[in-house]
mmCIF file of C-alpha atoms in Angstrom:
data_model
loop_
_atom_site.group_PDB
_atom_site.id
_atom_site.type_symbol
_atom_site.label_atom_id
_atom_site.label_comp_id
_atom_site.label_asym_id
_atom_site.label_seq_id
_atom_site.Cartn_x
_atom_site.Cartn_y
_atom_site.Cartn_z
ATOM 1 C CA UNK A 1 50.537 104.288 53.123
ATOM 2 C CA UNK A 2 52.829 105.691 55.708
ATOM 3 C CA UNK A 3 51.766 108.988 54.810
ATOM 4 C CA UNK A 4 47.787 108.352 55.416
ATOM 5 C CA UNK A 5 48.484 106.620 58.266
ATOM 6 C CA UNK A 6 50.514 109.592 60.109
ATOM 7 C CA UNK A 7 47.309 111.784 58.962
ATOM 8 C CA UNK A 8 44.400 108.946 60.178
ATOM 9 C CA UNK A 9 46.739 109.277 63.402
ATOM 10 C CA UNK A 10 46.208 113.103 63.875
ATOM 11 C CA UNK A 11 42.586 112.719 62.812
ATOM 12 C CA UNK A 12 42.020 109.931 65.293
ATOM 13 C CA UNK A 13 44.081 112.437 67.787
ATOM 14 C CA UNK A 14 41.894 115.865 66.822
ATOM 15 C CA UNK A 15 38.816 114.861 65.222
ATOM 16 C CA UNK A 16 35.505 114.073 67.743
ATOM 17 C CA UNK A 17 32.970 112.584 64.438
ATOM 18 C CA UNK A 18 32.141 109.389 63.909
ATOM 19 C CA UNK A 19 30.749 107.174 61.508
ATOM 20 C CA UNK A 20 28.955 104.238 62.280
ATOM 21 C CA UNK A 21 29.956 104.270 66.046
ATOM 22 C CA UNK A 22 34.044 104.432 64.799
ATOM 23 C CA UNK A 23 36.065 107.814 65.386
ATOM 24 C CA UNK A 24 35.922 108.716 61.288
ATOM 25 C CA UNK A 25 39.652 108.481 60.777
ATOM 26 C CA UNK A 26 39.911 104.993 62.690
ATOM 27 C CA UNK A 27 39.509 102.922 59.251
ATOM 28 C CA UNK A 28 41.703 104.245 57.413
ATOM 29 C CA UNK A 29 44.270 103.777 60.031
ATOM 30 C CA UNK A 30 43.277 100.241 59.889
ATOM 31 C CA UNK A 31 43.115 100.330 56.261
ATOM 32 C CA UNK A 32 46.596 101.977 56.034
ATOM 33 C CA UNK A 33 48.345 99.567 58.297
ATOM 34 C CA UNK A 34 46.962 96.392 56.503
ATOM 35 C CA UNK A 35 47.878 97.719 52.988
ATOM 36 C CA UNK A 36 51.275 98.272 53.739
ATOM 37 C CA UNK A 37 51.921 95.110 55.298
ATOM 38 C CA UNK A 38 50.509 93.215 52.580
ATOM 39 C CA UNK A 39 52.129 95.441 49.864
ATOM 40 C CA UNK A 40 55.250 94.478 51.265
ATOM 41 C CA UNK A 41 54.511 90.513 51.589
ATOM 42 C CA UNK A 42 53.536 91.062 48.120
ATOM 43 C CA UNK A 43 57.084 92.308 47.079
ATOM 44 C CA UNK A 44 59.189 89.702 49.090
ATOM 45 C CA UNK A 45 56.483 86.692 47.604
ATOM 46 C CA UNK A 46 57.467 88.027 43.782
ATOM 47 C CA UNK A 47 61.210 88.206 44.409
ATOM 48 C CA UNK A 48 60.887 84.191 44.045
ATOM 49 C CA UNK A 49 59.039 84.349 41.184
ATOM 50 C CA UNK A 50 61.474 83.573 38.489
ATOM 51 C CA UNK A 51 61.066 84.927 34.950
ATOM 52 C CA UNK A 52 57.783 86.506 33.627
ATOM 53 C CA UNK A 53 59.405 89.688 34.035
ATOM 54 C CA UNK A 54 56.231 91.574 32.161
ATOM 55 C CA UNK A 55 53.558 89.731 34.144
ATOM 56 C CA UNK A 56 56.006 90.394 38.042
ATOM 57 C CA UNK A 57 56.070 93.963 36.637
ATOM 58 C CA UNK A 58 52.079 94.246 36.165
ATOM 59 C CA UNK A 59 50.864 92.504 39.205
ATOM 60 C CA UNK A 60 53.644 94.680 41.049
ATOM 61 C CA UNK A 61 52.141 98.151 39.735
ATOM 62 C CA UNK A 62 48.626 96.783 38.967
ATOM 63 C CA UNK A 63 48.333 96.261 43.094
ATOM 64 C CA UNK A 64 50.225 99.188 43.635
ATOM 65 C CA UNK A 65 47.308 101.743 41.784
ATOM 66 C CA UNK A 66 44.378 99.843 42.874
ATOM 67 C CA UNK A 67 45.625 99.777 46.298
ATOM 68 C CA UNK A 68 46.575 103.655 46.326
ATOM 69 C CA UNK A 69 43.091 104.457 44.566
ATOM 70 C CA UNK A 70 41.560 102.163 47.303
ATOM 71 C CA UNK A 71 42.777 103.603 50.315
ATOM 72 C CA UNK A 72 42.668 107.271 48.752
ATOM 73 C CA UNK A 73 38.609 107.005 48.308
ATOM 74 C CA UNK A 74 38.772 105.570 51.966
ATOM 75 C CA UNK A 75 40.669 108.079 53.723
ATOM 76 C CA UNK A 76 38.404 111.091 51.310
ATOM 77 C CA UNK A 77 35.066 109.169 52.763
ATOM 78 C CA UNK A 78 36.452 109.560 56.150
ATOM 79 C CA UNK A 79 37.215 113.815 55.918
ATOM 80 C CA UNK A 80 33.954 113.699 54.041
ATOM 81 C CA UNK A 81 32.274 112.128 57.510
ATOM 82 C CA UNK A 82 30.470 108.768 55.380
ATOM 83 C CA UNK A 83 31.064 105.746 54.648
ATOM 84 C CA UNK A 84 32.947 104.276 52.125
ATOM 85 C CA UNK A 85 31.566 100.585 51.902
ATOM 86 C CA UNK A 86 28.350 99.503 50.592
ATOM 87 C CA UNK A 87 27.066 103.197 50.432
ATOM 88 C CA UNK A 88 24.325 103.647 47.595
ATOM 89 C CA UNK A 89 22.742 107.170 48.956
ATOM 90 C CA UNK A 90 23.760 109.768 46.892
ATOM 91 C CA UNK A 91 25.124 109.060 42.692
ATOM 92 C CA UNK A 92 28.768 109.997 44.299
ATOM 93 C CA UNK A 93 28.900 107.647 47.105
ATOM 94 C CA UNK A 94 27.753 105.384 44.636
ATOM 95 C CA UNK A 95 30.508 106.058 41.848
ATOM 96 C CA UNK A 96 32.773 105.646 45.304
ATOM 97 C CA UNK A 97 31.757 102.739 46.117
ATOM 98 C CA UNK A 98 31.486 100.980 42.690
ATOM 99 C CA UNK A 99 35.051 101.875 42.048
ATOM 100 C CA UNK A 100 36.482 100.616 45.158
ATOM 101 C CA UNK A 101 34.598 97.284 44.431
ATOM 102 C CA UNK A 102 36.522 97.276 41.037
ATOM 103 C CA UNK A 103 39.671 98.185 42.295
ATOM 104 C CA UNK A 104 39.346 95.551 45.220
ATOM 105 C CA UNK A 105 38.543 92.938 42.485
ATOM 106 C CA UNK A 106 41.702 94.071 40.517
ATOM 107 C CA UNK A 107 44.157 93.423 43.937
ATOM 108 C CA UNK A 108 42.153 89.792 44.516
ATOM 109 C CA UNK A 109 43.705 88.935 40.602
ATOM 110 C CA UNK A 110 46.407 90.021 41.319
ATOM 111 C CA UNK A 111 46.703 88.131 44.206
ATOM 112 C CA UNK A 112 45.647 84.759 42.281
ATOM 113 C CA UNK A 113 48.287 85.391 39.637
ATOM 114 C CA UNK A 114 50.744 85.946 42.333
ATOM 115 C CA UNK A 115 49.868 82.419 44.045
ATOM 116 C CA UNK A 116 49.517 80.660 40.548
ATOM 117 C CA UNK A 117 53.182 81.945 39.505
ATOM 118 C CA UNK A 118 54.391 80.197 42.788
ATOM 119 C CA UNK A 119 53.285 77.212 42.398
ATOM 120 C CA UNK A 120 55.378 76.862 39.062
ATOM 121 C CA UNK A 121 58.372 78.089 40.864
ATOM 122 C CA UNK A 122 61.189 76.087 41.971
ATOM 123 C CA UNK A 123 62.559 77.176 45.629
ATOM 124 C CA UNK A 124 64.653 75.227 48.090
ATOM 125 C CA UNK A 125 63.549 74.032 50.871
ATOM 126 C CA UNK A 126 60.452 72.473 49.937
ATOM 127 C CA UNK A 127 58.380 72.776 52.778
ATOM 128 C CA UNK A 128 59.208 76.799 52.926
ATOM 129 C CA UNK A 129 58.102 76.825 48.780
ATOM 130 C CA UNK A 130 55.006 75.278 49.949
ATOM 131 C CA UNK A 131 54.539 77.907 52.496
ATOM 132 C CA UNK A 132 54.657 80.772 49.843
ATOM 133 C CA UNK A 133 52.181 78.681 47.871
ATOM 134 C CA UNK A 134 49.870 78.172 50.494
ATOM 135 C CA UNK A 135 49.935 81.042 52.058
ATOM 136 C CA UNK A 136 49.044 82.532 48.732
ATOM 137 C CA UNK A 137 46.450 80.686 48.272
ATOM 138 C CA UNK A 138 44.609 80.518 51.724
ATOM 139 C CA UNK A 139 44.937 84.161 51.587
ATOM 140 C CA UNK A 140 42.939 84.421 47.673
ATOM 141 C CA UNK A 141 40.019 82.207 49.769
ATOM 142 C CA UNK A 142 40.451 84.736 52.483
ATOM 143 C CA UNK A 143 40.290 88.232 50.752
ATOM 144 C CA UNK A 144 37.052 85.900 48.391
ATOM 145 C CA UNK A 145 35.362 86.577 51.744
ATOM 146 C CA UNK A 146 34.936 89.854 51.312
ATOM 147 C CA UNK A 147 32.780 89.057 48.330
ATOM 148 C CA UNK A 148 30.271 87.515 50.892
ATOM 149 C CA UNK A 149 30.294 91.364 52.027
ATOM 150 C CA UNK A 150 28.984 92.466 49.097
ATOM 151 C CA UNK A 151 25.213 91.357 48.805
ATOM 152 C CA UNK A 152 22.257 92.443 50.383
ATOM 153 C CA UNK A 153 20.996 91.401 53.861
ATOM 154 C CA UNK A 154 17.768 90.067 54.237
ATOM 155 C CA UNK A 155 16.982 93.082 55.666
ATOM 156 C CA UNK A 156 17.893 95.082 53.096
ATOM 157 C CA UNK A 157 16.188 93.057 50.677
ATOM 158 C CA UNK A 158 12.656 93.198 52.698
ATOM 159 C CA UNK A 159 13.019 97.084 52.501
ATOM 160 C CA UNK A 160 13.638 97.314 48.773
ATOM 161 C CA UNK A 161 10.589 95.191 48.817
ATOM 162 C CA UNK A 162 8.037 97.803 50.479
ATOM 163 C CA UNK A 163 9.848 100.275 48.542
ATOM 164 C CA UNK A 164 12.271 101.747 50.701
ATOM 165 C CA UNK A 165 14.578 101.247 48.406
ATOM 166 C CA UNK A 166 18.233 99.938 49.073
ATOM 167 C CA UNK A 167 20.279 103.362 50.758
ATOM 168 C CA UNK A 168 22.759 100.366 51.670
ATOM 169 C CA UNK A 169 23.815 97.724 49.744
ATOM 170 C CA UNK A 170 26.037 94.791 51.932
ATOM 171 C CA UNK A 171 27.126 94.389 55.393
ATOM 172 C CA UNK A 172 30.322 93.186 57.497
ATOM 173 C CA UNK A 173 27.733 92.362 60.102
ATOM 174 C CA UNK A 174 25.457 89.188 59.864
ATOM 175 C CA UNK A 175 22.289 89.567 62.253
ATOM 176 C CA UNK A 176 22.398 93.581 63.512
ATOM 177 C CA UNK A 177 23.526 96.405 61.866
ATOM 178 C CA UNK A 178 26.562 97.718 61.386
ATOM 179 C CA UNK A 179 27.646 100.155 63.540
ATOM 180 C CA UNK A 180 26.934 98.459 66.934
ATOM 181 C CA UNK A 181 29.154 97.310 69.644
ATOM 182 C CA UNK A 182 32.716 96.312 69.106
ATOM 183 C CA UNK A 183 35.818 94.815 69.633
ATOM 184 C CA UNK A 184 38.973 97.440 70.446
ATOM 185 C CA UNK A 185 40.655 98.596 67.797
ATOM 186 C CA UNK A 186 39.358 96.347 65.268
ATOM 187 C CA UNK A 187 35.287 96.485 66.034
ATOM 188 C CA UNK A 188 34.333 93.417 64.897
ATOM 189 C CA UNK A 189 30.808 92.825 66.881
ATOM 190 C CA UNK A 190 30.309 91.432 69.712
ATOM 191 C CA UNK A 191 25.974 91.294 69.217
ATOM 192 C CA UNK A 192 26.627 89.568 65.807
ATOM 193 C CA UNK A 193 28.812 87.422 62.999
ATOM 194 C CA UNK A 194 31.258 89.218 61.650
ATOM 195 C CA UNK A 195 32.537 88.250 58.166
ATOM 196 C CA UNK A 196 35.688 90.162 58.686
ATOM 197 C CA UNK A 197 37.172 88.133 60.931
ATOM 198 C CA UNK A 198 37.339 85.192 58.630
ATOM 199 C CA UNK A 199 38.448 87.420 56.388
ATOM 200 C CA UNK A 200 41.432 89.144 58.208
ATOM 201 C CA UNK A 201 42.762 85.591 59.446
ATOM 202 C CA UNK A 202 42.758 84.810 56.022
ATOM 203 C CA UNK A 203 44.528 87.334 54.648
ATOM 204 C CA UNK A 204 47.195 86.935 56.721
ATOM 205 C CA UNK A 205 47.712 83.221 55.969
ATOM 206 C CA UNK A 206 50.266 85.040 53.377
ATOM 207 C CA UNK A 207 52.381 86.189 56.228
ATOM 208 C CA UNK A 208 51.924 83.298 58.485
ATOM 209 C CA UNK A 209 52.362 79.801 56.374
ATOM 210 C CA UNK A 210 55.954 81.289 54.715
ATOM 211 C CA UNK A 211 57.106 82.597 58.279
ATOM 212 C CA UNK A 212 55.854 79.017 58.945
ATOM 213 C CA UNK A 213 57.616 77.765 56.206
ATOM 214 C CA UNK A 214 60.969 79.446 56.802
ATOM 215 C CA UNK A 215 60.702 77.475 60.759
ATOM 216 C CA UNK A 216 60.207 74.329 59.435
ATOM 217 C CA UNK A 217 63.120 74.534 56.614
ATOM 218 C CA UNK A 218 65.631 72.696 59.040
ATOM 219 C CA UNK A 219 63.499 71.851 61.700
ATOM 220 C CA UNK A 220 62.592 69.404 63.309
ATOM 221 C CA UNK A 221 66.493 68.448 63.010
ATOM 222 C CA UNK A 222 65.675 64.254 62.245
ATOM 223 C CA UNK A 223 63.128 65.241 59.720
ATOM 224 C CA UNK A 224 63.753 64.970 56.276
ATOM 225 C CA UNK A 225 62.407 67.144 53.620
ATOM 226 C CA UNK A 226 59.197 65.003 53.329
ATOM 227 C CA UNK A 227 58.378 65.083 56.583
ATOM 228 C CA UNK A 228 58.407 68.882 56.476
ATOM 229 C CA UNK A 229 56.551 69.528 53.343
ATOM 230 C CA UNK A 230 53.725 67.262 55.274
ATOM 231 C CA UNK A 231 54.021 69.353 58.490
ATOM 232 C CA UNK A 232 53.714 72.577 56.393
ATOM 233 C CA UNK A 233 50.447 70.946 54.598
ATOM 234 C CA UNK A 234 49.022 70.091 58.101
ATOM 235 C CA UNK A 235 49.678 73.483 59.311
ATOM 236 C CA UNK A 236 47.863 75.516 56.014
ATOM 237 C CA UNK A 237 45.097 73.072 56.101
ATOM 238 C CA UNK A 238 44.554 73.700 59.873
ATOM 239 C CA UNK A 239 44.845 77.547 59.211
ATOM 240 C CA UNK A 240 42.501 76.862 56.159
ATOM 241 C CA UNK A 241 39.665 74.726 58.152
ATOM 242 C CA UNK A 242 40.086 78.019 61.163
ATOM 243 C CA UNK A 243 38.658 80.406 58.200
ATOM 244 C CA UNK A 244 36.402 78.024 57.047
ATOM 245 C CA UNK A 245 35.035 77.401 61.153
ATOM 246 C CA UNK A 246 35.024 81.541 61.361
ATOM 247 C CA UNK A 247 33.476 82.355 58.363
ATOM 248 C CA UNK A 248 30.664 79.374 59.415
ATOM 249 C CA UNK A 249 30.361 81.384 62.843
ATOM 250 C CA UNK A 250 29.951 84.848 61.006
ATOM 251 C CA UNK A 251 26.606 83.324 58.529
ATOM 252 C CA UNK A 252 25.858 81.936 61.756
ATOM 253 C CA UNK A 253 24.763 85.109 63.540
ATOM 254 C CA UNK A 254 27.425 84.548 66.156
ATOM 255 C CA UNK A 255 29.923 87.217 67.423
ATOM 256 C CA UNK A 256 33.411 85.674 68.449
ATOM 257 C CA UNK A 257 33.614 86.613 71.861
ATOM 258 C CA UNK A 258 30.375 83.952 72.614
ATOM 259 C CA UNK A 259 30.823 80.848 70.187
ATOM 260 C CA UNK A 260 28.398 78.622 71.154
ATOM 261 C CA UNK A 261 28.661 74.318 71.145
ATOM 262 C CA UNK A 262 28.475 74.060 68.002
ATOM 263 C CA UNK A 263 31.905 76.438 67.048
ATOM 264 C CA UNK A 264 33.393 74.934 69.842
ATOM 265 C CA UNK A 265 33.276 71.321 68.536
ATOM 266 C CA UNK A 266 34.394 72.649 65.044
ATOM 267 C CA UNK A 267 37.418 74.162 67.010
ATOM 268 C CA UNK A 268 38.187 71.301 69.131
ATOM 269 C CA UNK A 269 37.659 68.694 66.231
ATOM 270 C CA UNK A 270 40.056 70.844 64.009
ATOM 271 C CA UNK A 271 42.678 71.112 66.687
ATOM 272 C CA UNK A 272 43.103 67.223 67.078
ATOM 273 C CA UNK A 273 42.674 66.070 63.418
ATOM 274 C CA UNK A 274 45.487 68.838 63.028
ATOM 275 C CA UNK A 275 47.886 67.541 66.414
ATOM 276 C CA UNK A 276 46.941 64.450 65.575
ATOM 277 C CA UNK A 277 48.448 64.296 62.068
ATOM 278 C CA UNK A 278 51.695 66.061 62.814
ATOM 279 C CA UNK A 279 52.083 63.803 65.569
ATOM 280 C CA UNK A 280 52.007 60.532 63.693
ATOM 281 C CA UNK A 281 54.378 62.804 60.905
ATOM 282 C CA UNK A 282 56.692 63.131 63.929
ATOM 283 C CA UNK A 283 56.274 59.911 65.005
ATOM 284 C CA UNK A 284 57.513 58.537 61.583
ATOM 285 C CA UNK A 285 60.495 61.132 61.054
ATOM 286 C CA UNK A 286 62.110 59.528 64.511
ATOM 287 C CA UNK A 287 61.288 55.923 62.959
ATOM 288 C CA UNK A 288 62.695 56.334 60.360
ATOM 289 C CA UNK A 289 66.024 58.353 61.365
ATOM 290 C CA UNK A 290 66.253 55.826 63.966
#
């Protein structure tokens, strides 16, 4: 991934070609960074699995091969000046996209296997153990949001019904077509919903929740392991709630930069419930310690 990132940065610096309104090498650069972070985190999580050596080797090696092929296909499409995702325009692009879909489903299966393995590991302290488990679980759900992107949009189905075929099947933008105005770096749509946002947030639960588990391992000082574990669960369920709200917002074709009253109310309710639950746990911890 470091090699691909270096190539992509050179392509961004000297290249002039654009794909769906973005520099051709922007997508390979983003994927290289994301896959690099995911791979290191997955490897770290697997160090907490005792026994199951053959299964651990399978998860790590299959993930490495699948992610390498995925990245190679994305980079090759960028070099060819075409899109890698949802592209059924030619036999070659169809084959590339089908292969990518198979390999990313394989990566998801390996992530799910990791989450299941962590459920049966005795890791101390408990809050950290649950940070590992819940982080892997929410990550799998966030990754699964990507499967929704592969379904044909209403506009694509209508075009097919009129006999125009479907050279593109699927999209990450809900409402307008892919390729419109987006946020800097991420390219998240500012005109419609974007399923890449809950996908991104859910995917990075793999880092956020284990790190929070580390912080809760010996904090708050007056809290017992049960209180710390409860706080870890509150944080994980709140994080999952955020992923669900962002998915709901995207599916309503609403840009993340312009949330409506319903989205705002959902986020406020989520924050209020999480805050109240955390305060109750902390109050009980102080009362118990006193």
